[in-house]
Structure formats: C-alpha cells, structure tokens
mmCIF file of C-alpha atoms in Angstrom:
data_model
loop_
_atom_site.group_PDB
_atom_site.id
_atom_site.type_symbol
_atom_site.label_atom_id
_atom_site.label_comp_id
_atom_site.label_asym_id
_atom_site.label_seq_id
_atom_site.Cartn_x
_atom_site.Cartn_y
_atom_site.Cartn_z
ATOM 1 C CA UNK A 1 253.520 -39.289 172.738
ATOM 2 C CA UNK A 2 254.042 -41.500 169.083
ATOM 3 C CA UNK A 3 252.264 -45.038 168.290
ATOM 4 C CA UNK A 4 255.423 -46.223 168.947
ATOM 5 C CA UNK A 5 255.316 -45.342 172.559
ATOM 6 C CA UNK A 6 252.411 -46.879 173.043
ATOM 7 C CA UNK A 7 253.085 -49.651 171.747
ATOM 8 C CA UNK A 8 256.376 -49.994 174.375
ATOM 9 C CA UNK A 9 254.176 -48.805 177.457
ATOM 10 C CA UNK A 10 251.369 -50.888 176.954
ATOM 11 C CA UNK A 11 253.194 -53.871 176.756
ATOM 12 C CA UNK A 12 254.791 -52.766 180.535
ATOM 13 C CA UNK A 13 251.523 -52.949 181.224
ATOM 14 C CA UNK A 14 250.583 -55.984 180.301
ATOM 15 C CA UNK A 15 253.507 -57.337 181.708
ATOM 16 C CA UNK A 16 253.165 -55.739 185.187
ATOM 17 C CA UNK A 17 249.584 -57.120 184.439
ATOM 18 C CA UNK A 18 251.235 -60.862 184.229
ATOM 19 C CA UNK A 19 252.219 -60.575 187.721
ATOM 20 C CA UNK A 20 248.703 -61.001 189.164
ATOM 21 C CA UNK A 21 248.143 -64.037 187.175
ATOM 22 C CA UNK A 22 246.419 -66.780 189.875
ATOM 23 C CA UNK A 23 246.277 -64.752 192.624
ATOM 24 C CA UNK A 24 243.464 -61.846 191.636
ATOM 25 C CA UNK A 25 239.852 -64.039 191.134
ATOM 26 C CA UNK A 26 237.603 -62.655 191.060
ATOM 27 C CA UNK A 27 239.065 -59.629 189.413
ATOM 28 C CA UNK A 28 241.272 -59.622 185.879
ATOM 29 C CA UNK A 29 244.765 -58.669 186.821
ATOM 30 C CA UNK A 30 245.420 -55.485 185.248
ATOM 31 C CA UNK A 31 248.188 -53.198 184.477
ATOM 32 C CA UNK A 32 248.670 -49.494 184.943
ATOM 33 C CA UNK A 33 251.965 -47.529 183.578
ATOM 34 C CA UNK A 34 251.731 -43.370 184.572
ATOM 35 C CA UNK A 35 254.549 -41.679 181.641
ATOM 36 C CA UNK A 36 255.223 -37.985 182.244
ATOM 37 C CA UNK A 37 257.595 -36.091 179.990
ATOM 38 C CA UNK A 38 259.100 -39.354 178.695
ATOM 39 C CA UNK A 39 259.440 -40.500 182.198
ATOM 40 C CA UNK A 40 257.669 -43.343 183.528
ATOM 41 C CA UNK A 41 256.791 -42.287 186.718
ATOM 42 C CA UNK A 42 254.454 -44.833 188.099
ATOM 43 C CA UNK A 43 253.554 -48.860 187.594
ATOM 44 C CA UNK A 44 251.505 -50.967 189.066
ATOM 45 C CA UNK A 45 249.477 -54.117 188.902
ATOM 46 C CA UNK A 46 246.106 -55.362 190.398
ATOM 47 C CA UNK A 47 247.289 -57.213 194.464
ATOM 48 C CA UNK A 48 246.381 -60.364 195.704
ATOM 49 C CA UNK A 49 242.557 -60.453 196.201
ATOM 50 C CA UNK A 50 241.819 -58.555 193.042
ATOM 51 C CA UNK A 51 241.992 -54.714 195.798
ATOM 52 C CA UNK A 52 244.133 -52.676 195.418
ATOM 53 C CA UNK A 53 243.519 -52.047 191.764
ATOM 54 C CA UNK A 54 246.690 -51.351 189.607
ATOM 55 C CA UNK A 55 245.550 -47.683 188.840
ATOM 56 C CA UNK A 56 245.343 -47.056 192.385
ATOM 57 C CA UNK A 57 248.630 -48.640 192.867
ATOM 58 C CA UNK A 58 250.081 -46.907 189.548
ATOM 59 C CA UNK A 59 248.643 -43.194 190.670
ATOM 60 C CA UNK A 60 250.106 -43.624 194.302
ATOM 61 C CA UNK A 61 253.433 -44.317 193.561
ATOM 62 C CA UNK A 62 253.131 -40.945 190.669
ATOM 63 C CA UNK A 63 252.024 -39.058 193.491
ATOM 64 C CA UNK A 64 252.046 -35.445 192.741
ATOM 65 C CA UNK A 65 254.127 -36.255 189.317
ATOM 66 C CA UNK A 66 250.564 -37.922 187.436
ATOM 67 C CA UNK A 67 248.713 -34.123 187.046
ATOM 68 C CA UNK A 68 249.040 -33.896 183.451
ATOM 69 C CA UNK A 69 250.366 -37.014 182.890
ATOM 70 C CA UNK A 70 249.744 -39.905 180.075
ATOM 71 C CA UNK A 71 248.570 -43.156 181.935
ATOM 72 C CA UNK A 72 247.910 -46.769 180.102
ATOM 73 C CA UNK A 73 245.856 -49.386 181.657
ATOM 74 C CA UNK A 74 245.256 -52.695 179.872
ATOM 75 C CA UNK A 75 241.826 -53.125 180.783
ATOM 76 C CA UNK A 76 238.882 -50.148 181.343
ATOM 77 C CA UNK A 77 239.304 -48.828 184.433
ATOM 78 C CA UNK A 78 236.184 -49.992 186.334
ATOM 79 C CA UNK A 79 233.186 -47.035 187.227
ATOM 80 C CA UNK A 80 231.415 -48.247 189.704
ATOM 81 C CA UNK A 81 231.562 -48.094 193.630
ATOM 82 C CA UNK A 82 232.168 -51.322 195.150
ATOM 83 C CA UNK A 83 234.684 -52.248 198.462
ATOM 84 C CA UNK A 84 236.820 -49.307 196.834
ATOM 85 C CA UNK A 85 236.216 -46.237 195.031
ATOM 86 C CA UNK A 86 236.172 -46.651 191.461
ATOM 87 C CA UNK A 87 239.629 -46.251 189.338
ATOM 88 C CA UNK A 88 238.056 -43.959 186.639
ATOM 89 C CA UNK A 89 237.782 -41.228 189.197
ATOM 90 C CA UNK A 90 240.650 -41.670 190.874
ATOM 91 C CA UNK A 91 242.266 -41.016 187.396
ATOM 92 C CA UNK A 92 239.807 -37.661 186.689
ATOM 93 C CA UNK A 93 240.749 -36.636 190.686
ATOM 94 C CA UNK A 94 244.594 -37.104 190.258
ATOM 95 C CA UNK A 95 244.459 -35.076 186.663
ATOM 96 C CA UNK A 96 245.614 -37.637 184.150
ATOM 97 C CA UNK A 97 245.651 -35.959 180.600
ATOM 98 C CA UNK A 98 245.640 -38.666 178.783
ATOM 99 C CA UNK A 99 244.774 -42.344 179.125
ATOM 100 C CA UNK A 100 245.445 -45.083 176.563
ATOM 101 C CA UNK A 101 243.251 -48.170 177.339
ATOM 102 C CA UNK A 102 243.477 -51.818 175.404
ATOM 103 C CA UNK A 103 240.342 -52.958 175.611
ATOM 104 C CA UNK A 104 236.590 -51.719 177.019
ATOM 105 C CA UNK A 105 235.612 -54.119 180.268
ATOM 106 C CA UNK A 106 232.816 -56.425 178.984
ATOM 107 C CA UNK A 107 231.730 -56.305 182.714
ATOM 108 C CA UNK A 108 228.279 -54.461 182.628
ATOM 109 C CA UNK A 109 228.808 -52.448 185.708
ATOM 110 C CA UNK A 110 231.523 -50.698 183.733
ATOM 111 C CA UNK A 111 231.443 -51.901 179.964
ATOM 112 C CA UNK A 112 232.125 -48.656 178.184
ATOM 113 C CA UNK A 113 231.321 -45.796 181.927
ATOM 114 C CA UNK A 114 234.584 -45.774 182.859
ATOM 115 C CA UNK A 115 235.720 -44.212 179.198
ATOM 116 C CA UNK A 116 232.681 -42.298 179.374
ATOM 117 C CA UNK A 117 233.661 -40.740 183.098
ATOM 118 C CA UNK A 118 237.192 -40.015 181.402
ATOM 119 C CA UNK A 119 235.891 -38.137 178.221
ATOM 120 C CA UNK A 120 233.294 -36.289 180.568
ATOM 121 C CA UNK A 121 236.197 -35.432 182.828
ATOM 122 C CA UNK A 122 237.849 -33.702 179.288
ATOM 123 C CA UNK A 123 240.630 -36.464 179.556
ATOM 124 C CA UNK A 124 242.069 -37.551 176.418
ATOM 125 C CA UNK A 125 241.352 -40.990 175.949
ATOM 126 C CA UNK A 126 242.590 -43.686 172.873
ATOM 127 C CA UNK A 127 240.990 -46.981 172.983
ATOM 128 C CA UNK A 128 242.377 -50.367 171.413
ATOM 129 C CA UNK A 129 246.221 -50.078 171.648
ATOM 130 C CA UNK A 130 247.120 -53.920 171.571
ATOM 131 C CA UNK A 131 243.912 -55.197 172.282
ATOM 132 C CA UNK A 132 244.592 -58.669 170.668
ATOM 133 C CA UNK A 133 247.313 -58.663 173.577
ATOM 134 C CA UNK A 134 244.450 -57.373 175.949
ATOM 135 C CA UNK A 135 242.147 -60.104 174.922
ATOM 136 C CA UNK A 136 244.405 -62.916 175.716
ATOM 137 C CA UNK A 137 245.776 -61.408 178.689
ATOM 138 C CA UNK A 138 242.334 -61.187 180.327
ATOM 139 C CA UNK A 139 240.690 -64.618 178.479
ATOM 140 C CA UNK A 140 239.980 -65.926 181.510
ATOM 141 C CA UNK A 141 238.022 -63.136 183.398
ATOM 142 C CA UNK A 142 236.027 -62.520 179.940
ATOM 143 C CA UNK A 143 235.784 -66.071 179.358
ATOM 144 C CA UNK A 144 233.674 -66.146 182.858
ATOM 145 C CA UNK A 145 231.838 -63.000 182.214
ATOM 146 C CA UNK A 146 230.442 -64.591 178.701
ATOM 147 C CA UNK A 147 230.141 -68.349 179.723
ATOM 148 C CA UNK A 148 229.745 -68.849 183.429
ATOM 149 C CA UNK A 149 233.086 -70.694 183.938
ATOM 150 C CA UNK A 150 236.813 -70.025 184.429
ATOM 151 C CA UNK A 151 238.976 -70.486 181.235
ATOM 152 C CA UNK A 152 240.290 -73.990 181.318
ATOM 153 C CA UNK A 153 243.965 -75.243 180.258
ATOM 154 C CA UNK A 154 244.524 -79.120 179.851
ATOM 155 C CA UNK A 155 248.003 -80.341 180.979
ATOM 156 C CA UNK A 156 249.046 -83.661 179.345
ATOM 157 C CA UNK A 157 252.464 -84.680 179.897
ATOM 158 C CA UNK A 158 252.850 -87.974 177.910
ATOM 159 C CA UNK A 159 255.234 -90.263 175.754
ATOM 160 C CA UNK A 160 255.709 -89.817 172.090
ATOM 161 C CA UNK A 161 252.515 -92.284 171.242
ATOM 162 C CA UNK A 162 250.612 -90.392 173.834
ATOM 163 C CA UNK A 163 250.900 -92.424 176.935
ATOM 164 C CA UNK A 164 251.355 -91.405 180.494
ATOM 165 C CA UNK A 165 251.584 -94.342 182.023
ATOM 166 C CA UNK A 166 253.043 -97.797 180.980
ATOM 167 C CA UNK A 167 250.794 -101.286 181.032
ATOM 168 C CA UNK A 168 251.637 -101.744 185.177
ATOM 169 C CA UNK A 169 250.467 -97.746 185.866
ATOM 170 C CA UNK A 170 254.414 -96.555 186.309
ATOM 171 C CA UNK A 171 254.482 -93.251 185.384
ATOM 172 C CA UNK A 172 256.729 -91.238 186.977
ATOM 173 C CA UNK A 173 258.645 -89.281 185.601
ATOM 174 C CA UNK A 174 258.091 -89.080 181.712
ATOM 175 C CA UNK A 175 259.229 -86.089 181.264
ATOM 176 C CA UNK A 176 262.269 -83.975 182.245
ATOM 177 C CA UNK A 177 262.588 -82.762 185.311
ATOM 178 C CA UNK A 178 262.887 -79.118 183.314
ATOM 179 C CA UNK A 179 259.245 -79.506 182.237
ATOM 180 C CA UNK A 180 258.276 -81.023 185.745
ATOM 181 C CA UNK A 181 259.812 -77.835 187.123
ATOM 182 C CA UNK A 182 257.513 -75.470 184.069
ATOM 183 C CA UNK A 183 254.787 -77.372 185.080
ATOM 184 C CA UNK A 184 255.025 -75.599 189.215
ATOM 185 C CA UNK A 185 254.980 -71.916 186.983
ATOM 186 C CA UNK A 186 252.368 -73.030 185.215
ATOM 187 C CA UNK A 187 250.212 -73.989 188.214
ATOM 188 C CA UNK A 188 251.261 -70.545 189.665
ATOM 189 C CA UNK A 189 249.666 -68.718 187.245
ATOM 190 C CA UNK A 190 246.644 -70.039 187.293
ATOM 191 C CA UNK A 191 243.325 -69.473 190.038
ATOM 192 C CA UNK A 192 243.195 -73.346 190.391
ATOM 193 C CA UNK A 193 244.551 -76.903 189.336
ATOM 194 C CA UNK A 194 242.832 -79.459 189.423
ATOM 195 C CA UNK A 195 242.663 -83.144 188.485
ATOM 196 C CA UNK A 196 240.713 -86.543 189.087
ATOM 197 C CA UNK A 197 240.359 -88.853 191.809
ATOM 198 C CA UNK A 198 242.275 -91.662 189.531
ATOM 199 C CA UNK A 199 245.239 -89.447 189.460
ATOM 200 C CA UNK A 200 245.183 -88.905 192.945
ATOM 201 C CA UNK A 201 244.896 -92.325 194.103
ATOM 202 C CA UNK A 202 247.940 -93.407 191.376
ATOM 203 C CA UNK A 203 250.172 -90.369 192.595
ATOM 204 C CA UNK A 204 249.193 -89.189 196.213
ATOM 205 C CA UNK A 205 250.145 -85.544 194.519
ATOM 206 C CA UNK A 206 250.632 -82.226 197.146
ATOM 207 C CA UNK A 207 249.749 -80.395 193.695
ATOM 208 C CA UNK A 208 251.833 -77.612 195.481
ATOM 209 C CA UNK A 209 253.524 -74.854 193.509
ATOM 210 C CA UNK A 210 257.212 -75.287 194.308
ATOM 211 C CA UNK A 211 260.382 -73.740 193.480
ATOM 212 C CA UNK A 212 258.596 -70.392 193.456
ATOM 213 C CA UNK A 213 259.635 -68.522 196.629
ATOM 214 C CA UNK A 214 256.748 -67.051 198.634
ATOM 215 C CA UNK A 215 253.883 -66.983 195.980
ATOM 216 C CA UNK A 216 249.990 -66.995 196.649
ATOM 217 C CA UNK A 217 249.142 -71.250 195.749
ATOM 218 C CA UNK A 218 246.446 -72.135 193.691
ATOM 219 C CA UNK A 219 243.352 -73.677 194.881
ATOM 220 C CA UNK A 220 243.676 -77.436 194.736
ATOM 221 C CA UNK A 221 240.446 -79.207 193.435
ATOM 222 C CA UNK A 222 239.521 -82.605 193.123
ATOM 223 C CA UNK A 223 236.649 -84.737 191.053
ATOM 224 C CA UNK A 224 235.678 -87.182 192.529
ATOM 225 C CA UNK A 225 232.172 -89.136 191.840
ATOM 226 C CA UNK A 226 232.529 -90.960 195.949
ATOM 227 C CA UNK A 227 235.605 -89.481 197.703
ATOM 228 C CA UNK A 228 236.471 -92.649 197.696
ATOM 229 C CA UNK A 229 240.364 -91.702 198.520
ATOM 230 C CA UNK A 230 242.648 -90.842 201.071
ATOM 231 C CA UNK A 231 245.001 -87.781 199.831
ATOM 232 C CA UNK A 232 247.538 -87.849 202.184
ATOM 233 C CA UNK A 233 249.335 -85.303 200.622
ATOM 234 C CA UNK A 234 246.555 -83.209 199.892
ATOM 235 C CA UNK A 235 245.732 -83.152 202.949
ATOM 236 C CA UNK A 236 248.967 -82.326 204.572
ATOM 237 C CA UNK A 237 249.159 -79.464 202.915
ATOM 238 C CA UNK A 238 246.378 -77.452 203.289
ATOM 239 C CA UNK A 239 247.955 -74.898 205.575
ATOM 240 C CA UNK A 240 249.776 -74.346 202.496
ATOM 241 C CA UNK A 241 247.050 -74.399 199.604
ATOM 242 C CA UNK A 242 243.646 -74.300 199.836
ATOM 243 C CA UNK A 243 241.482 -77.523 199.132
ATOM 244 C CA UNK A 244 238.099 -78.240 197.648
ATOM 245 C CA UNK A 245 236.137 -81.256 196.540
ATOM 246 C CA UNK A 246 233.947 -81.962 193.709
ATOM 247 C CA UNK A 247 231.160 -84.350 194.418
ATOM 248 C CA UNK A 248 228.565 -86.353 193.199
ATOM 249 C CA UNK A 249 224.932 -86.256 194.730
ATOM 250 C CA UNK A 250 224.946 -88.845 197.735
ATOM 251 C CA UNK A 251 229.108 -89.499 197.912
ATOM 252 C CA UNK A 252 229.807 -91.990 200.151
ATOM 253 C CA UNK A 253 233.026 -90.056 201.319
ATOM 254 C CA UNK A 254 231.751 -86.571 202.137
ATOM 255 C CA UNK A 255 231.795 -87.206 205.931
ATOM 256 C CA UNK A 256 235.270 -88.414 206.510
ATOM 257 C CA UNK A 257 236.388 -84.880 204.317
ATOM 258 C CA UNK A 258 234.332 -82.586 205.893
ATOM 259 C CA UNK A 259 237.345 -81.302 208.345
ATOM 260 C CA UNK A 260 239.755 -81.864 205.699
ATOM 261 C CA UNK A 261 238.884 -79.564 203.166
ATOM 262 C CA UNK A 262 237.897 -75.807 202.677
ATOM 263 C CA UNK A 263 235.171 -76.158 200.356
ATOM 264 C CA UNK A 264 232.715 -79.209 199.137
ATOM 265 C CA UNK A 265 230.809 -78.566 195.903
ATOM 266 C CA UNK A 266 228.213 -81.260 195.017
ATOM 267 C CA UNK A 267 227.778 -81.868 191.238
ATOM 268 C CA UNK A 268 225.232 -83.854 189.346
ATOM 269 C CA UNK A 269 226.019 -86.372 187.135
ATOM 270 C CA UNK A 270 225.825 -87.275 184.078
ATOM 271 C CA UNK A 271 223.909 -90.600 182.216
ATOM 272 C CA UNK A 272 227.185 -92.757 183.215
ATOM 273 C CA UNK A 273 227.749 -91.887 186.689
ATOM 274 C CA UNK A 274 230.181 -89.340 186.369
ATOM 275 C CA UNK A 275 230.606 -86.168 187.226
ATOM 276 C CA UNK A 276 228.601 -83.629 184.239
ATOM 277 C CA UNK A 277 231.895 -81.510 183.578
ATOM 278 C CA UNK A 278 229.485 -78.425 182.079
ATOM 279 C CA UNK A 279 227.704 -78.501 185.507
ATOM 280 C CA UNK A 280 231.946 -78.573 187.695
ATOM 281 C CA UNK A 281 232.895 -75.554 185.330
ATOM 282 C CA UNK A 282 230.062 -73.745 185.598
ATOM 283 C CA UNK A 283 230.326 -74.031 190.180
ATOM 284 C CA UNK A 284 234.036 -73.120 189.713
ATOM 285 C CA UNK A 285 232.564 -70.445 187.449
ATOM 286 C CA UNK A 286 230.075 -68.900 190.679
ATOM 287 C CA UNK A 287 232.885 -69.057 193.180
ATOM 288 C CA UNK A 288 234.623 -66.090 190.938
ATOM 289 C CA UNK A 289 237.743 -68.390 189.395
ATOM 290 C CA UNK A 290 238.697 -67.172 186.323
ATOM 291 C CA UNK A 291 241.443 -69.678 185.370
ATOM 292 C CA UNK A 292 241.390 -73.664 186.157
ATOM 293 C CA UNK A 293 244.772 -76.162 185.064
ATOM 294 C CA UNK A 294 243.528 -79.455 184.305
ATOM 295 C CA UNK A 295 246.322 -82.096 185.161
ATOM 296 C CA UNK A 296 244.739 -84.896 184.117
ATOM 297 C CA UNK A 297 243.624 -88.046 184.717
ATOM 298 C CA UNK A 298 242.456 -89.011 180.858
ATOM 299 C CA UNK A 299 238.656 -89.621 181.557
ATOM 300 C CA UNK A 300 238.753 -86.546 183.144
ATOM 301 C CA UNK A 301 240.263 -84.947 180.172
ATOM 302 C CA UNK A 302 238.444 -87.030 177.906
ATOM 303 C CA UNK A 303 235.244 -85.381 179.698
ATOM 304 C CA UNK A 304 236.282 -81.844 179.055
ATOM 305 C CA UNK A 305 237.337 -82.418 175.678
ATOM 306 C CA UNK A 306 234.396 -84.147 174.489
ATOM 307 C CA UNK A 307 231.964 -81.177 176.210
ATOM 308 C CA UNK A 308 233.961 -78.719 174.368
ATOM 309 C CA UNK A 309 235.352 -76.625 177.607
ATOM 310 C CA UNK A 310 239.265 -77.022 176.918
ATOM 311 C CA UNK A 311 240.477 -73.445 176.271
ATOM 312 C CA UNK A 312 244.048 -74.019 175.814
ATOM 313 C CA UNK A 313 246.362 -77.182 175.680
ATOM 314 C CA UNK A 314 249.823 -77.977 176.954
ATOM 315 C CA UNK A 315 251.393 -80.727 175.628
ATOM 316 C CA UNK A 316 254.931 -81.994 176.614
ATOM 317 C CA UNK A 317 256.095 -85.166 174.561
ATOM 318 C CA UNK A 318 259.236 -87.092 176.067
ATOM 319 C CA UNK A 319 261.048 -88.426 174.023
ATOM 320 C CA UNK A 320 260.424 -92.027 174.950
ATOM 321 C CA UNK A 321 257.424 -95.130 173.570
ATOM 322 C CA UNK A 322 256.115 -97.002 175.770
ATOM 323 C CA UNK A 323 253.356 -98.681 173.251
ATOM 324 C CA UNK A 324 249.926 -99.947 172.977
ATOM 325 C CA UNK A 325 249.215 -101.355 176.276
ATOM 326 C CA UNK A 326 250.542 -98.756 177.489
ATOM 327 C CA UNK A 327 247.609 -95.933 179.519
ATOM 328 C CA UNK A 328 246.298 -93.269 176.949
ATOM 329 C CA UNK A 329 247.047 -89.786 177.632
ATOM 330 C CA UNK A 330 243.224 -88.830 176.691
ATOM 331 C CA UNK A 331 240.553 -92.071 177.259
ATOM 332 C CA UNK A 332 237.662 -92.852 174.969
ATOM 333 C CA UNK A 333 235.958 -90.081 173.165
ATOM 334 C CA UNK A 334 233.741 -92.279 170.843
ATOM 335 C CA UNK A 335 234.844 -90.497 167.491
ATOM 336 C CA UNK A 336 233.676 -92.324 164.621
ATOM 337 C CA UNK A 337 234.483 -88.507 161.943
ATOM 338 C CA UNK A 338 237.504 -86.095 161.721
ATOM 339 C CA UNK A 339 235.306 -83.677 161.495
ATOM 340 C CA UNK A 340 233.653 -83.892 165.386
ATOM 341 C CA UNK A 341 237.372 -84.205 166.697
ATOM 342 C CA UNK A 342 238.203 -80.627 168.209
ATOM 343 C CA UNK A 343 240.657 -78.628 166.618
ATOM 344 C CA UNK A 344 243.151 -76.457 168.034
ATOM 345 C CA UNK A 345 245.824 -73.916 166.542
ATOM 346 C CA UNK A 346 249.127 -74.024 167.357
ATOM 347 C CA UNK A 347 250.202 -70.766 169.768
ATOM 348 C CA UNK A 348 254.052 -71.844 170.330
ATOM 349 C CA UNK A 349 256.320 -74.673 170.682
ATOM 350 C CA UNK A 350 260.228 -74.836 172.594
ATOM 351 C CA UNK A 351 262.197 -77.617 173.574
ATOM 352 C CA UNK A 352 262.441 -77.554 177.391
ATOM 353 C CA UNK A 353 265.655 -80.182 177.937
ATOM 354 C CA UNK A 354 265.260 -83.274 176.063
ATOM 355 C CA UNK A 355 261.258 -82.904 175.440
ATOM 356 C CA UNK A 356 259.094 -80.916 173.650
ATOM 357 C CA UNK A 357 256.200 -78.273 174.797
ATOM 358 C CA UNK A 358 253.209 -77.172 172.568
ATOM 359 C CA UNK A 359 250.537 -74.606 173.552
ATOM 360 C CA UNK A 360 247.499 -75.322 171.367
ATOM 361 C CA UNK A 361 244.330 -72.965 171.385
ATOM 362 C CA UNK A 362 241.119 -74.179 170.599
ATOM 363 C CA UNK A 363 239.229 -72.543 168.060
ATOM 364 C CA UNK A 364 236.560 -71.245 169.516
#
C-alpha cells in the first residue's frame, strides 16, 4: 500500500469519526476503515454513548474479508477490558494483516498497550499517518485527559464594532439567518452548550440544535450564581435535550429547579461573587464531557478568556455598526498591557451570506 493510499483511507477514517462528534462522550470520536486488495470492505465510527467502538463496527461490516486486510484507525485501538472487549484483541482475532494508526492514545489504560498487542500478534503497525489532523479531531478528548476539563469553544456574534446588542438590549438579530443555521451545526458537534443566566433572562433560548434531522442533542448548561431566572423555553424542551444547572453555594433559586432540570452542579465562587469558571470546567470534565460550546454572554466570555480557558473562538461579524453605547461582546478584561492579552491564531475565514465567520485557535 502506498503512502498516497494511506493518506486517502486515513482521510476517510477521520471524516467518519466526525460523525460521532458531540454524542460519544466520554469516549473519543474515532473512525476506522478496513481495506482489502484496494477495496473498502468495512467502515465504522464510534457510536452514540461511546459504544460500540469504530473498529468493532468496521469489523462487523467487513466480516470474513477482514482477514489479511489493512485497518486504518484515527486513534490507537483500546487494549483494556471495559463494557466491551478490547479493539486491539478484536483486530487480532479478525486476522488483520496491517494496521495504520494516526496517534497513540494518551489514556493511561491504553497508551501504547494497544499497539504492543497488535505487534505481538505479528500485525504490521504503521504509526503517525495524518497525526496532526488526528490531534485536531481528538482535541477535546486529549484536553480532558491532560487538563481535567473539556475543550471550550467560545462563540461571539457581533457587529463590526464588537457589539452584541444596542444600548436598549435589542439583539435579535445582528447576524444573518444563514449564520444562525451555521451555529446550530456547531452546537450539534459539541457535547454541550453553555450560556450564562444573563443570556437566558434576555433571550429565553431553548439552546436546541434545530433543522438538522434526527440528531443527538447536546447537553444544555446554564451557569448562574443564584438560579434567579425563569427559563421557560429550557423547561419546555427537556424531553428533547438534557438541562444541567451550574450554581453557586446557597443558590436562592435551587429548590425551584429541583424538578425542572437533569443535573445540579454546585460551583464555588471567586472573590467578586461570580462562579469560579476554572472549577466549573473541571466539574464538567468530571462528568465526562469532552467539548463545550459557549454562546455567551459578555461577562461569561470575559471570565473564560481571563482564565485562559478558551481553546477555540468562533466569531461571526455582521455588516453593521452599533456604536460605543451598545453592549460589548466581551465584558471588561482589566488589561493594561497588550502583552497580557490572550493570543489566537486564525484557522479559517469565510463568508456566510452577508456575514464573515472566523475560526481562531488559542496559542497554548
């Protein structure tokens, strides 16, 4: 098999893995392709809830044709016994001749053991094909293992001058309908959507990913010190998507929400009385979430930026100006030197209808 074909099939495996983004946590969204005599005989990706794994799905599809075939996997096959048997063992049993793996799995239960099991069985293992692309694909899983928290994407939809509402609070709609449809797609490929209580009070959002067919909805998370909001749209859509509330110690509105949410997480406060966002993200990491999509508002965005918790930044800029009396997309950061500002590198920039969408990635 040539290196060109290796890239071709690993690209397909990565694309397949993306189908699991947002609904396989706490597991990584892995893709697998099995090829024999230049023909694809099996394809798979991690299923909802993290089981079955991609390799198992692909091997089932390949059947007897997996014998003497080549498997392309975006992450090292697992070697530990969990709810199901190890994928490395399944590949060996199926008679795979060669296994091309993008990256080793940093999970200490695996971390080289899967590759060792394949090699011990006489399987030819090639490691590193499209490793950089695989690092991006599995970034949330890696961040949770390394830092104990999910990958955080912050979304900002603003005017040209960085405002998210007029001075009267009017905000619907700054960006185009096409941009708002794009946001629903981003919601769907994250494990959870996070907003502050100010956004709930102002907009009464449902935070549902709409117009995408039958999908697994992300968990909806509201950060609020006192749970002092109504949230009618959130309550009425609990049959569609889970609702978690992160609140401060002694939250006055906690009792009123006991029957209207799926999880209550108590988060300590910082000196100014706001929720400790570092502790908040750590608490979400404990639940197994690997990626969170934050949609504001300005105070929550500022807290996350100041704590250096933003891994990806998605900015929608609309072609209008609101002025300095409008509500800023990011609240005060208290910076007196540019060297203290968080730096991001541009990943992509594209036009959506009349808006511009930029994707920035943190330099850390």
